[in-house]
mmCIF file of C-alpha atoms and ligand atoms in Angstrom:
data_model
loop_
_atom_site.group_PDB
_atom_site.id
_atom_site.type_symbol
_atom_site.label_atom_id
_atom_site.label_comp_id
_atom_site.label_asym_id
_atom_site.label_seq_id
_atom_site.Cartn_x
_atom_site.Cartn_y
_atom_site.Cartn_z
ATOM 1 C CA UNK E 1410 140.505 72.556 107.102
ATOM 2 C CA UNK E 1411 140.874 75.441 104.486
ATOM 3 C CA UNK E 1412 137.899 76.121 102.301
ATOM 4 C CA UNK E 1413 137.647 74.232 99.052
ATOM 5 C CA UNK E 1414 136.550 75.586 95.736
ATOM 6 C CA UNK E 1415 134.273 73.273 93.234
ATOM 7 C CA UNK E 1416 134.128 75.000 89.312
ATOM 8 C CA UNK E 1417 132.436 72.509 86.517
ATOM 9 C CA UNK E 1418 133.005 73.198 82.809
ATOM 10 C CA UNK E 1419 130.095 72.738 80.886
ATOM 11 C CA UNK E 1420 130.645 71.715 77.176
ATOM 12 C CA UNK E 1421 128.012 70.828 74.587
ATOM 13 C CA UNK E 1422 128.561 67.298 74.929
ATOM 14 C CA UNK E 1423 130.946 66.712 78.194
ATOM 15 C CA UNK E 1424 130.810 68.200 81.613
ATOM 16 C CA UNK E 1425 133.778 68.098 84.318
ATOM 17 C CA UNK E 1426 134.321 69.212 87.695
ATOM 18 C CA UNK E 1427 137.366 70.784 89.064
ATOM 19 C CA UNK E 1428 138.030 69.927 92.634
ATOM 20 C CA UNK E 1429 140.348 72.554 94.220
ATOM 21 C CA UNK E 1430 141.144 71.665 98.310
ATOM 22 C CA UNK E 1431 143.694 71.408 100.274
ATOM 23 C CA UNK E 1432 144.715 67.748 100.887
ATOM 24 C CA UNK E 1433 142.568 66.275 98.192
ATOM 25 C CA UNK E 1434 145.358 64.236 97.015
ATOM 26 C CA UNK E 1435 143.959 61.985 99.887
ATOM 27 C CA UNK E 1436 140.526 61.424 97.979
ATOM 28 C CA UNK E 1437 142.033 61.099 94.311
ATOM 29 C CA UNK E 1438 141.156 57.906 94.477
ATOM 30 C CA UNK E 1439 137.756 57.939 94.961
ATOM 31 C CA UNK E 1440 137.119 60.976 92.630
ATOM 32 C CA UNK E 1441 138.967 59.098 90.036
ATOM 33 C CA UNK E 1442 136.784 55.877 90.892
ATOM 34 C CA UNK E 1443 133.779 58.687 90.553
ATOM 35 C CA UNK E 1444 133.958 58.940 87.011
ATOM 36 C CA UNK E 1445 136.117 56.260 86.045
ATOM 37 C CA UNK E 1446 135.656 53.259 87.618
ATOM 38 C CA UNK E 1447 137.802 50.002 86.650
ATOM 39 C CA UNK E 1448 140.137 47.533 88.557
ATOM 40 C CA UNK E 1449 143.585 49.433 86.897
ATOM 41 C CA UNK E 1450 144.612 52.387 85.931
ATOM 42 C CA UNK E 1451 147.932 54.224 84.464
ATOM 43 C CA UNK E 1452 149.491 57.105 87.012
ATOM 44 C CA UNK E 1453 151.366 59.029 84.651
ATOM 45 C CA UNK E 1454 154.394 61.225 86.367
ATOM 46 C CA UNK E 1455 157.693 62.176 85.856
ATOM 47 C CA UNK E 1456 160.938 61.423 88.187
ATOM 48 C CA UNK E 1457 160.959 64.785 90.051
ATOM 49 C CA UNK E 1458 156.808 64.940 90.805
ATOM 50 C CA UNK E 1459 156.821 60.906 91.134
ATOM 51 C CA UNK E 1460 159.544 61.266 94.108
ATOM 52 C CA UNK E 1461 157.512 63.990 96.169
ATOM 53 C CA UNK E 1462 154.270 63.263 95.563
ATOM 54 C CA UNK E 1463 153.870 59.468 94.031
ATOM 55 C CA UNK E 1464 153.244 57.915 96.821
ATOM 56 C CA UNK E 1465 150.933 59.837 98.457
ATOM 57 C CA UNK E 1466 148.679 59.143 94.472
ATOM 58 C CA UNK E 1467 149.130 55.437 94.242
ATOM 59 C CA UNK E 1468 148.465 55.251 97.863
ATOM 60 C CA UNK E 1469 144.909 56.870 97.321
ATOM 61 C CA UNK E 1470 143.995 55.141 94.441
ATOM 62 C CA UNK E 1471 144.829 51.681 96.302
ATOM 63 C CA UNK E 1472 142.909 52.889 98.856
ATOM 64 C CA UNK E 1473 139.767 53.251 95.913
ATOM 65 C CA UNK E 1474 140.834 49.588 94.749
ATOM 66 C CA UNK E 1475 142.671 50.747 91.797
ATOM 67 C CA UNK E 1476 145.477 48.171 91.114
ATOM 68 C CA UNK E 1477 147.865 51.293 89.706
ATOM 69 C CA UNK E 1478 150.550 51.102 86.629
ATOM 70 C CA UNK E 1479 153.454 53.629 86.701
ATOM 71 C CA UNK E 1480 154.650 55.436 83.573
ATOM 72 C CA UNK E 1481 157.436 57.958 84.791
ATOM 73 C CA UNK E 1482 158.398 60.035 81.962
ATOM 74 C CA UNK E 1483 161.679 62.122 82.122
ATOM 75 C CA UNK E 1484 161.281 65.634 82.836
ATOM 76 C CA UNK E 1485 161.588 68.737 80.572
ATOM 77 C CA UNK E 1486 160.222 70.252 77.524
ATOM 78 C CA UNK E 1487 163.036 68.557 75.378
ATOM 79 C CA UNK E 1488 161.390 64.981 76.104
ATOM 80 C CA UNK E 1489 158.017 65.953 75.165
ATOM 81 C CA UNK E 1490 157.866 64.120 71.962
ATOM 82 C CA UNK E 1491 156.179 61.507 70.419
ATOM 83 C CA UNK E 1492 159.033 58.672 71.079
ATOM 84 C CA UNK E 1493 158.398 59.335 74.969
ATOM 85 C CA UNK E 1494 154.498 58.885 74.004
ATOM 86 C CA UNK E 1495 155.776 55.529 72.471
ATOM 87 C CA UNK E 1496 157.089 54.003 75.846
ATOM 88 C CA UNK E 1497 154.418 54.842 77.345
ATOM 89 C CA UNK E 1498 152.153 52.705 74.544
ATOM 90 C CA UNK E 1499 154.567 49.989 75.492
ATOM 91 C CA UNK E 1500 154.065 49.990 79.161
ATOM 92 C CA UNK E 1501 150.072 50.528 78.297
ATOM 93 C CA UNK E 1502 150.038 47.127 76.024
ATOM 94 C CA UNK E 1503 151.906 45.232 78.337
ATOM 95 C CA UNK E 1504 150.100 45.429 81.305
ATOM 96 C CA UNK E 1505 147.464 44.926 79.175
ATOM 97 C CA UNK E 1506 144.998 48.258 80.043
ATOM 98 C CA UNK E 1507 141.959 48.386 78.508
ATOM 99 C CA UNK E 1508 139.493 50.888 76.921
ATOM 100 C CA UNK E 1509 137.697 51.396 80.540
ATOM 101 C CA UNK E 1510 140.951 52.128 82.419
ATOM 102 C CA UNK E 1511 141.762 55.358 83.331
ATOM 103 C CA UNK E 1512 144.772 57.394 82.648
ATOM 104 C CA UNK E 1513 145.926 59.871 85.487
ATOM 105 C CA UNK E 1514 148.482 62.776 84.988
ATOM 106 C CA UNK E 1515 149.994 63.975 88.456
ATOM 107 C CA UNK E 1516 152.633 66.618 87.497
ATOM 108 C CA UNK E 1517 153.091 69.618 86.018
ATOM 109 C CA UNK E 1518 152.165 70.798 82.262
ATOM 110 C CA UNK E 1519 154.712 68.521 80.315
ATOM 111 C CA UNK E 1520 153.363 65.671 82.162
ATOM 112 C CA UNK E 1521 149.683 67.091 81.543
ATOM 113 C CA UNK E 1522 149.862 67.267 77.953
ATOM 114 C CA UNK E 1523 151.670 64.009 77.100
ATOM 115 C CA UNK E 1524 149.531 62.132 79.329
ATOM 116 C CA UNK E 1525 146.266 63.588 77.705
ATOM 117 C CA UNK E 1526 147.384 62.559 74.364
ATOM 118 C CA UNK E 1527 148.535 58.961 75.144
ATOM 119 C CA UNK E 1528 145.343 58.820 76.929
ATOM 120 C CA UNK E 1529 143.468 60.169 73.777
ATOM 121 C CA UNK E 1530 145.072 57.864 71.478
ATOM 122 C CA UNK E 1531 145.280 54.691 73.584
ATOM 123 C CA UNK E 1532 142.786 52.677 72.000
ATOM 124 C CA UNK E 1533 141.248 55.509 70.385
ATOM 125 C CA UNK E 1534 140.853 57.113 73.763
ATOM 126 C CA UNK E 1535 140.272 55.966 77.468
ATOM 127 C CA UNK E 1536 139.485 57.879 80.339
ATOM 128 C CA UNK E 1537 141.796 60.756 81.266
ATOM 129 C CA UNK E 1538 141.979 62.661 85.116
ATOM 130 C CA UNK E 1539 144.126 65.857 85.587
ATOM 131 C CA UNK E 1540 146.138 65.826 88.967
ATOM 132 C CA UNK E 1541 148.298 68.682 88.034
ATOM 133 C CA UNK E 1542 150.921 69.914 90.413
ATOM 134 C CA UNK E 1543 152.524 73.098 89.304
ATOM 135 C CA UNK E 1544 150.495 76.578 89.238
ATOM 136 C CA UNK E 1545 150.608 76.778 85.743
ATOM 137 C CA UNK E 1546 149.274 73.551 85.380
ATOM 138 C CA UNK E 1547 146.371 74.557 87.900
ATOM 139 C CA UNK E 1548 145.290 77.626 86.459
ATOM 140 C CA UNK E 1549 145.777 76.943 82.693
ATOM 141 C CA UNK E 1550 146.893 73.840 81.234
ATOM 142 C CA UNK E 1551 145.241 71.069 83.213
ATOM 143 C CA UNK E 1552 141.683 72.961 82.379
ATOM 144 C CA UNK E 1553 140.276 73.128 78.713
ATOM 145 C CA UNK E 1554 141.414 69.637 76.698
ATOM 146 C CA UNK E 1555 144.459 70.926 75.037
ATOM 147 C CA UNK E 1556 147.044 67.943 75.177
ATOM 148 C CA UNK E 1557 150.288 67.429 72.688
ATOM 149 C CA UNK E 1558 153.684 67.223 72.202
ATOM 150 C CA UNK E 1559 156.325 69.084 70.706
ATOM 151 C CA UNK E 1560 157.948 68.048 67.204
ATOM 152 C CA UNK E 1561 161.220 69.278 65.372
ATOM 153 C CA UNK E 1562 159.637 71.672 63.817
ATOM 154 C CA UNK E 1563 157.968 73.575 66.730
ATOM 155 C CA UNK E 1564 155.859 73.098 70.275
ATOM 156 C CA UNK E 1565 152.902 71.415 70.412
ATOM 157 C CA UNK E 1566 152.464 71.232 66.803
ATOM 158 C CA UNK E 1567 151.014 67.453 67.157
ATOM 159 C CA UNK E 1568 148.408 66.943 69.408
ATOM 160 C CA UNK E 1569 144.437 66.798 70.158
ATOM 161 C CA UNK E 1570 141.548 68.938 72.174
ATOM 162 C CA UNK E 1571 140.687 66.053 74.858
ATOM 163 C CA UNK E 1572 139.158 66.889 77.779
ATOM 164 C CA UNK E 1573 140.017 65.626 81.242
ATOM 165 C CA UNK E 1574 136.764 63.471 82.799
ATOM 166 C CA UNK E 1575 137.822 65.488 85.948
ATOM 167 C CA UNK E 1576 140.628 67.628 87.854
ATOM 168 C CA UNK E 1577 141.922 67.267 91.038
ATOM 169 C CA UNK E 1578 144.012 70.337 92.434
ATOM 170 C CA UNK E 1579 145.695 69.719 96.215
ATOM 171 C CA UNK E 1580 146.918 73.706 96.064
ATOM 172 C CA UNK E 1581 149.123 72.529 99.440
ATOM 173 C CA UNK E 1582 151.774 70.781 97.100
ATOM 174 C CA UNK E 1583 152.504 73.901 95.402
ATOM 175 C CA UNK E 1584 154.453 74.242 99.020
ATOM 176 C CA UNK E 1585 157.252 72.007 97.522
ATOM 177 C CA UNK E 1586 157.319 74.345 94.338
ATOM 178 C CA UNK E 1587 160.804 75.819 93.427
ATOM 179 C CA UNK E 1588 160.058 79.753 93.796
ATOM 180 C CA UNK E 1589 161.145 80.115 89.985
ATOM 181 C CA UNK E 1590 158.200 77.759 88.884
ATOM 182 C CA UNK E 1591 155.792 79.456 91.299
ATOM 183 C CA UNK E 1592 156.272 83.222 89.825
ATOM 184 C CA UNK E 1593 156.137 81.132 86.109
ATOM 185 C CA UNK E 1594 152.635 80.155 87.066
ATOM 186 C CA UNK E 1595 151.789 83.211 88.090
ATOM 187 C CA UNK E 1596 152.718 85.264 84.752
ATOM 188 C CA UNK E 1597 149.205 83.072 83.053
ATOM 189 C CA UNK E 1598 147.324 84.571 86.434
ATOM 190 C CA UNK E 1599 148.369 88.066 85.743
ATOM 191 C CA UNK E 1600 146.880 87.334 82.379
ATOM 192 C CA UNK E 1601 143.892 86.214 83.276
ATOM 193 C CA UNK E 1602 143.492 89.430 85.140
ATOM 194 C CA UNK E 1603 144.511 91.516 82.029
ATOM 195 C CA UNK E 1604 142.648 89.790 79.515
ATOM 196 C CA UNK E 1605 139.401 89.296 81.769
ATOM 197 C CA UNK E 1606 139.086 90.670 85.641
ATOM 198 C CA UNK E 1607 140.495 94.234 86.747
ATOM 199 C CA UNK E 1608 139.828 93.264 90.252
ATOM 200 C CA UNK E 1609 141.853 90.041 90.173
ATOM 201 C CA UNK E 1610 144.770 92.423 89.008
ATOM 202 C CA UNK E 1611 144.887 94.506 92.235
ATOM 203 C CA UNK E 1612 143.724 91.051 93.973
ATOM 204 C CA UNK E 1613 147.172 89.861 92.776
ATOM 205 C CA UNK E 1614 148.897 93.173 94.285
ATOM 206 C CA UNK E 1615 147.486 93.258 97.598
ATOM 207 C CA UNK E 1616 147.666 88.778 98.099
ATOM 208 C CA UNK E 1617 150.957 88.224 96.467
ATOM 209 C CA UNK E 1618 153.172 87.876 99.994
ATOM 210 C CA UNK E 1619 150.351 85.766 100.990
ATOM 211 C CA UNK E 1620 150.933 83.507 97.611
ATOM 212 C CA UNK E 1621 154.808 83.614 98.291
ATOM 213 C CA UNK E 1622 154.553 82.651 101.968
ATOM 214 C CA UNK E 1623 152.066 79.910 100.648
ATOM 215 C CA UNK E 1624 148.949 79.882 102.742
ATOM 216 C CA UNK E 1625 146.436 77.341 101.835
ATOM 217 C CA UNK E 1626 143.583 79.600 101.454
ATOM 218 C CA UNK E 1627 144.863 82.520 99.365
ATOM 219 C CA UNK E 1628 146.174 79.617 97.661
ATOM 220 C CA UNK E 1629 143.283 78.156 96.821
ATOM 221 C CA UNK E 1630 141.726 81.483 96.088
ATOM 222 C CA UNK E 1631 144.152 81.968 93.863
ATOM 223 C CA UNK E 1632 143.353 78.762 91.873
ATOM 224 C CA UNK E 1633 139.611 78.992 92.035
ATOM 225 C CA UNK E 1634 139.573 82.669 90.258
ATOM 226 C CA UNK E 1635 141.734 81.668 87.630
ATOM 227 C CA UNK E 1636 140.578 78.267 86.993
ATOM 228 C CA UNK E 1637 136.874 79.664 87.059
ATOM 229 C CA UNK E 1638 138.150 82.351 84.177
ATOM 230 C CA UNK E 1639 139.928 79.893 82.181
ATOM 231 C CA UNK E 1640 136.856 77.466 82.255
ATOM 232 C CA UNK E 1641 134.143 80.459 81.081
ATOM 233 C CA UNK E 1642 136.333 80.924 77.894
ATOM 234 C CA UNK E 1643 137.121 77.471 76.810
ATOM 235 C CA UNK E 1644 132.650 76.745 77.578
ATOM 236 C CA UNK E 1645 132.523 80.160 75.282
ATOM 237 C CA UNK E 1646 134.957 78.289 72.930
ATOM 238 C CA UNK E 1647 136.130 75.447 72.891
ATOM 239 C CA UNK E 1648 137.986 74.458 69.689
ATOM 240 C CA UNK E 1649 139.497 77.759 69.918
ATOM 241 C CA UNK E 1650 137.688 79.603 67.020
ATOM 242 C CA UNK E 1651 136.943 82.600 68.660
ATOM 243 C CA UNK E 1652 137.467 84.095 72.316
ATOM 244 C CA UNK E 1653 139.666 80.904 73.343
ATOM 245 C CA UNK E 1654 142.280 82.631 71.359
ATOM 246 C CA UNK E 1655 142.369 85.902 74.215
ATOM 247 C CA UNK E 1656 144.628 83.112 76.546
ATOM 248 C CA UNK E 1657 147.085 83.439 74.046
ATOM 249 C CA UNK E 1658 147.773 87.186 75.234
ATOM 250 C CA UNK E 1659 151.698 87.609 75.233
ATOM 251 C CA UNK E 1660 151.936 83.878 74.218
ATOM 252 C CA UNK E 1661 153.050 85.012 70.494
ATOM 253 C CA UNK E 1662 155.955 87.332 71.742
ATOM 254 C CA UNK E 1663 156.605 84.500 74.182
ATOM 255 C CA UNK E 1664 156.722 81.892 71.739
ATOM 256 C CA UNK E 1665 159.152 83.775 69.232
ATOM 257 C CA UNK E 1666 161.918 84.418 72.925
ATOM 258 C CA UNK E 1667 161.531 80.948 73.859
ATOM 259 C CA UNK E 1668 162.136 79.441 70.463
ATOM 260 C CA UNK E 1669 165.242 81.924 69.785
ATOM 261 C CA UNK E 1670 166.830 81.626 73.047
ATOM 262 C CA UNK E 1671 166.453 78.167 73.753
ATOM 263 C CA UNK E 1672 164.248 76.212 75.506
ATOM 264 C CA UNK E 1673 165.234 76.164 79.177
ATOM 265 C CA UNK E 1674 167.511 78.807 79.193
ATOM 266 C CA UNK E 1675 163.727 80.764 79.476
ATOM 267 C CA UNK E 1676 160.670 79.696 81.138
ATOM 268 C CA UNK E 1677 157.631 79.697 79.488
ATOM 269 C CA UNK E 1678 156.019 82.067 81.881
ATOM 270 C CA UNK E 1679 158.859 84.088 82.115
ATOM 271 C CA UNK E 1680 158.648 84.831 78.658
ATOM 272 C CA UNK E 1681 154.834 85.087 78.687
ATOM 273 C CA UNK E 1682 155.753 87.914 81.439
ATOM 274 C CA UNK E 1683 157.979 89.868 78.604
ATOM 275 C CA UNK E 1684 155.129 89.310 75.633
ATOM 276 C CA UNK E 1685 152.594 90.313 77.845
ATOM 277 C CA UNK E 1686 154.807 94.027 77.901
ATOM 278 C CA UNK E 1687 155.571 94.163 74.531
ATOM 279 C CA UNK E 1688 151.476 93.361 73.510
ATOM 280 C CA UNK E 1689 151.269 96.032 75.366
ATOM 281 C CA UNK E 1690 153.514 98.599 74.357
ATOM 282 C CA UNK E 1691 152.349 97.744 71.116
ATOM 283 C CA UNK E 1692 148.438 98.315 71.644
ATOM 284 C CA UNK E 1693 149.566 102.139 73.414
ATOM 285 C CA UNK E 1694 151.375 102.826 70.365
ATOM 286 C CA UNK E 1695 148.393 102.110 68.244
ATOM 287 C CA UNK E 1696 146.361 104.228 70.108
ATOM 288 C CA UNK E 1697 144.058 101.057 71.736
ATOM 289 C CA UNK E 1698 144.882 101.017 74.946
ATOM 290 C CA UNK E 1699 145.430 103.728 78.120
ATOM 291 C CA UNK E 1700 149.385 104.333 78.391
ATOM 292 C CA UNK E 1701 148.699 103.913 82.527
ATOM 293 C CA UNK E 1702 148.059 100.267 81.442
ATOM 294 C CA UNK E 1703 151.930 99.546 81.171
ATOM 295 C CA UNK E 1704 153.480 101.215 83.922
ATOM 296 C CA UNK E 1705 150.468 99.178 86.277
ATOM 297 C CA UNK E 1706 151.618 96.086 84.561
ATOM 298 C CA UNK E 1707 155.590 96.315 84.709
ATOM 299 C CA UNK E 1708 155.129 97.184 88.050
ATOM 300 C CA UNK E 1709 152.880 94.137 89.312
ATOM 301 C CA UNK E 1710 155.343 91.682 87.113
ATOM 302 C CA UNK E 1711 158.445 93.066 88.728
ATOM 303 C CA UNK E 1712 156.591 92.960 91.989
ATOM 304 C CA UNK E 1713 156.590 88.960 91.389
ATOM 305 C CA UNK E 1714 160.189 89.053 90.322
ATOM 306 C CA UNK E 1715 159.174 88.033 86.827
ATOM 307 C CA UNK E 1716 161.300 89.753 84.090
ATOM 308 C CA UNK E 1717 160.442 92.656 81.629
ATOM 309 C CA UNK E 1718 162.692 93.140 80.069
ATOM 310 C CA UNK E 1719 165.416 90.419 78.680
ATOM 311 C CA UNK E 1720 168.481 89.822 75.851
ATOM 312 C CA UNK E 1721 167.067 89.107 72.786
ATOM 313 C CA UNK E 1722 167.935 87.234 69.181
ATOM 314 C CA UNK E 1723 168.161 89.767 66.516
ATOM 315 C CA UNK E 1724 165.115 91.291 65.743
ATOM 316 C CA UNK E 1725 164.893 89.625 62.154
ATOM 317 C CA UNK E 1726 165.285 86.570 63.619
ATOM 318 C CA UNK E 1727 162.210 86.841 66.111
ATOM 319 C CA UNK E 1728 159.807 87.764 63.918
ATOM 320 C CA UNK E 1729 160.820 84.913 61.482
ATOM 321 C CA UNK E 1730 159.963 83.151 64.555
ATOM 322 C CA UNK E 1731 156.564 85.214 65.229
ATOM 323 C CA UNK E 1732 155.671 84.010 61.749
ATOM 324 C CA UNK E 1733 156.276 80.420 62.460
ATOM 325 C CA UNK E 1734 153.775 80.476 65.176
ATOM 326 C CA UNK E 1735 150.630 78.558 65.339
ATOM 327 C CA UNK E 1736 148.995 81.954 65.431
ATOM 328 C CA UNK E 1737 149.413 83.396 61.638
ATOM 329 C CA UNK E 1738 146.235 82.606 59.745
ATOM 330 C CA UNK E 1739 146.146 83.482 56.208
ATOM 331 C CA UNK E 1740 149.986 84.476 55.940
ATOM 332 C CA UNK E 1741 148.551 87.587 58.557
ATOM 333 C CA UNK E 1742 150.425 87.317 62.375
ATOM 334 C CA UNK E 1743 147.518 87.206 64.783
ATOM 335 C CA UNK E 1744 147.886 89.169 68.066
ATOM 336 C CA UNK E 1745 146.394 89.835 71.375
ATOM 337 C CA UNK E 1746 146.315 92.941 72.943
ATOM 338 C CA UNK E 1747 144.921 94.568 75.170
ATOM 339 C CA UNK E 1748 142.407 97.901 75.019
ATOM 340 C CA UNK E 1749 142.198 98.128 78.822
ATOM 341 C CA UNK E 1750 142.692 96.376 81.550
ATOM 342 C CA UNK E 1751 140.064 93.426 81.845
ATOM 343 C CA UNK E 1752 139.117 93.442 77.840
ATOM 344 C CA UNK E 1753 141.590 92.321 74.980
ATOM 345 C CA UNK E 1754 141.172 92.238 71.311
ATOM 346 C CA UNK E 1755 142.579 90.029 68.133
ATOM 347 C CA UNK E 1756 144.166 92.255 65.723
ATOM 348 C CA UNK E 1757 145.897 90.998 62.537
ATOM 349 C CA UNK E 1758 147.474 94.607 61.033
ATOM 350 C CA UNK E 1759 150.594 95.013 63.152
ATOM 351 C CA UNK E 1760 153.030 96.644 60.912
ATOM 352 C CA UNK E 1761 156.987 95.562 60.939
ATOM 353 C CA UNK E 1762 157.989 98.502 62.261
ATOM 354 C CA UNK E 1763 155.649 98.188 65.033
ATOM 355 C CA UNK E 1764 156.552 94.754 66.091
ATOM 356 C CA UNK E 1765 160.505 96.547 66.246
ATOM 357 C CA UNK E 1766 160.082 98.813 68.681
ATOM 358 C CA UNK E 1767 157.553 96.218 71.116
ATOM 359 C CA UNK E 1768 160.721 94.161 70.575
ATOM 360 C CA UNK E 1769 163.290 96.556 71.389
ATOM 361 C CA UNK E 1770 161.282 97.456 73.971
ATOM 362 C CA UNK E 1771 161.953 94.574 76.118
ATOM 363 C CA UNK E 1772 165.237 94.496 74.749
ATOM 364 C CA UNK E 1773 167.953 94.780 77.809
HETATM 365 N N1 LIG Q 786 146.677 77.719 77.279
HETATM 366 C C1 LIG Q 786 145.801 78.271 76.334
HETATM 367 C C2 LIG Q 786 144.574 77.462 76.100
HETATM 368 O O1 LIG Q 786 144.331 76.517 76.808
HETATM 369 O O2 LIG Q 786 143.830 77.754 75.201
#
């Protein structure tokens, strides 16, 4: 048995736990029965996360007595809209579920976010358990209550702050992972260690053949680090009104590739990789941050085989895109960066001509 890591958010009104151990998929069903206890409950999933690692969920929860109802949404970012939300209403009213029946999400972010918002709208909310499956999911988006989904007009525009009663992480199914979705996950550790933990960063150097050849305890290392980071800044803030907003280092730049090249085409934490180089370029420019901070940053990225630099839209057309983001308060573009390694600031003064050359620096 590899050692197991327990981290609890506390909130002013709500406290979770976060179970990270190997092979805890085996006892979802009684931590979900822990803090949600009912005769039925709704395993959310989609096709690809249902097929490895369904049964091994629904077998649990049987196990705990749970009589278990299957939504399987399709996969990808383009589903992740509010008429996939509506079949899963329809398969929520006809089997009848009620306000004490809990809603599980096993899967990666997509599956995360659309299950926390059917579960926070279901009859005005029910019960909601995070089984997430992917590393990003484990280390950011299954932690903190943000749930949504994406409308015409942008990602995640429509959605709530709803926080899970409890997550389950099993870090031994990141072992069926596709390699491309592991180094994703790891671009939001890599931020963690910029925008919080120095020592995680060289952490990250020295463990990362031991993350790519997957053993269970660096793994769960791994998870517990970042998952006790991300839960000290959403107890700091949890609305977002304040330090919440440092997770969003690189996100802007990110946002702005992923929107111009296409969904898909890019993955998120690909291009969270390539905004977290051009924040950066950006703060040594302006004379905030040590100019070693780059080269020590390109060189753990490439290191994971995540990009740094990439083609890009036309400049004009990315920072229409910048502008667009959920980020610009008061008509001013809001952006982290950071003044060393371990601290970042908000600044809201980045000039045009600034934002070019971050761009073109990234710019294949
Ligand atoms: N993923 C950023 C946040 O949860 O605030």
């Amino acid at each position: 048995m590899c050692s197991s890591d327990l981290v609890t958010v506390h909130l002013p009104h709500h406290r979770y736990d976060i179970t990270i151990e190997p092979t805890v998929l085996d006892r979802l069903g009684v931590l979900v029965r822990n803090v949600a206890p009912h005769t039925r409950c709704l395993l959310v999933s989609d096709e690809h996360v249902m097929a490895l690692h369904g049964d091994h969920a629904i077998g649990s929860l049987e196990h705990a007595d749970y009589h278990v109802i299957r939504h399987i949404l399709p996969a990808g970012e383009k589903h992740k809209t509010l008429d996939s939300v509506r079949d899963a209403y329809n398969t929520m009213l006809d089997a009848k579920l009620e306000r004490r029946s809990p809603v599980i999400a096993l899967g990666g972010g997509i599956v995360g976010d659309m299950a926390g918002f059917i579960a926070a709208t279901y009859l005005r909310g029910v019960p909601f358990i995070q089984c997430p499956t992917s590393l990003l999911a484990m280390v950011d988006a299954s932690v903190g209550g943000k749930v949504g989904v994406n409308v015409p007009q942008g990602k995640n525009l429509v959605g709530a702050f709803y926080q899970p009663l409890a997550v389950v992480i099993d870090p031994l199914v990141l072992q069926t992972l596709p390699p491309r979705e592991q180094r994703c996950g790891m671009a939001e550790c890599v931020k963690h260690a910029v925008i919080r933990a120095p020592d995680q960063f060289d952490w990250l150097h020295e463990n990362w053949p031991k993350i790519q050849a997957m053993l269970p305890a660096t793994l769960t290392e791994l998870v517990a680090w970042n998952v006790a980071i991300k839960a000290r800044v959403v107890e700091a803030d949890e609305k977002e009104t304040g330090e919440r907003a440092h997770l969003n280092f690189g996100h802007t730049f990110a946002h702005a590739i992923e929107s111009t090249r296409g969904y898909g085409i890019i993955e998120h934490g690909e291009a969270v990789a390539l905004g977290m180089v051009a924040a950066t370029k950006l703060a040594i420019d302006t004379d905030r941050c040590p100019a070693d901070t780059l080269p020590k940053l390109t060189a753990l990225l490439t290191k994971i085989g995540l990009p740094i630099k990439t083609k890009l839209a036309p400049i004009e057309q990315l920072m229409q895109a910048m502008q667009l983001d959920k980020k610009v308060a008061d008509s001013h573009l809001r952006l982290v960066l950071p003044d060393r390694l371990g601290a970042v600031s908000v600044i809201n003064n980045a000039t045009p001509n600034q934002l070019e050359t971050a761009w073109k620096f990234i710019r294949e």
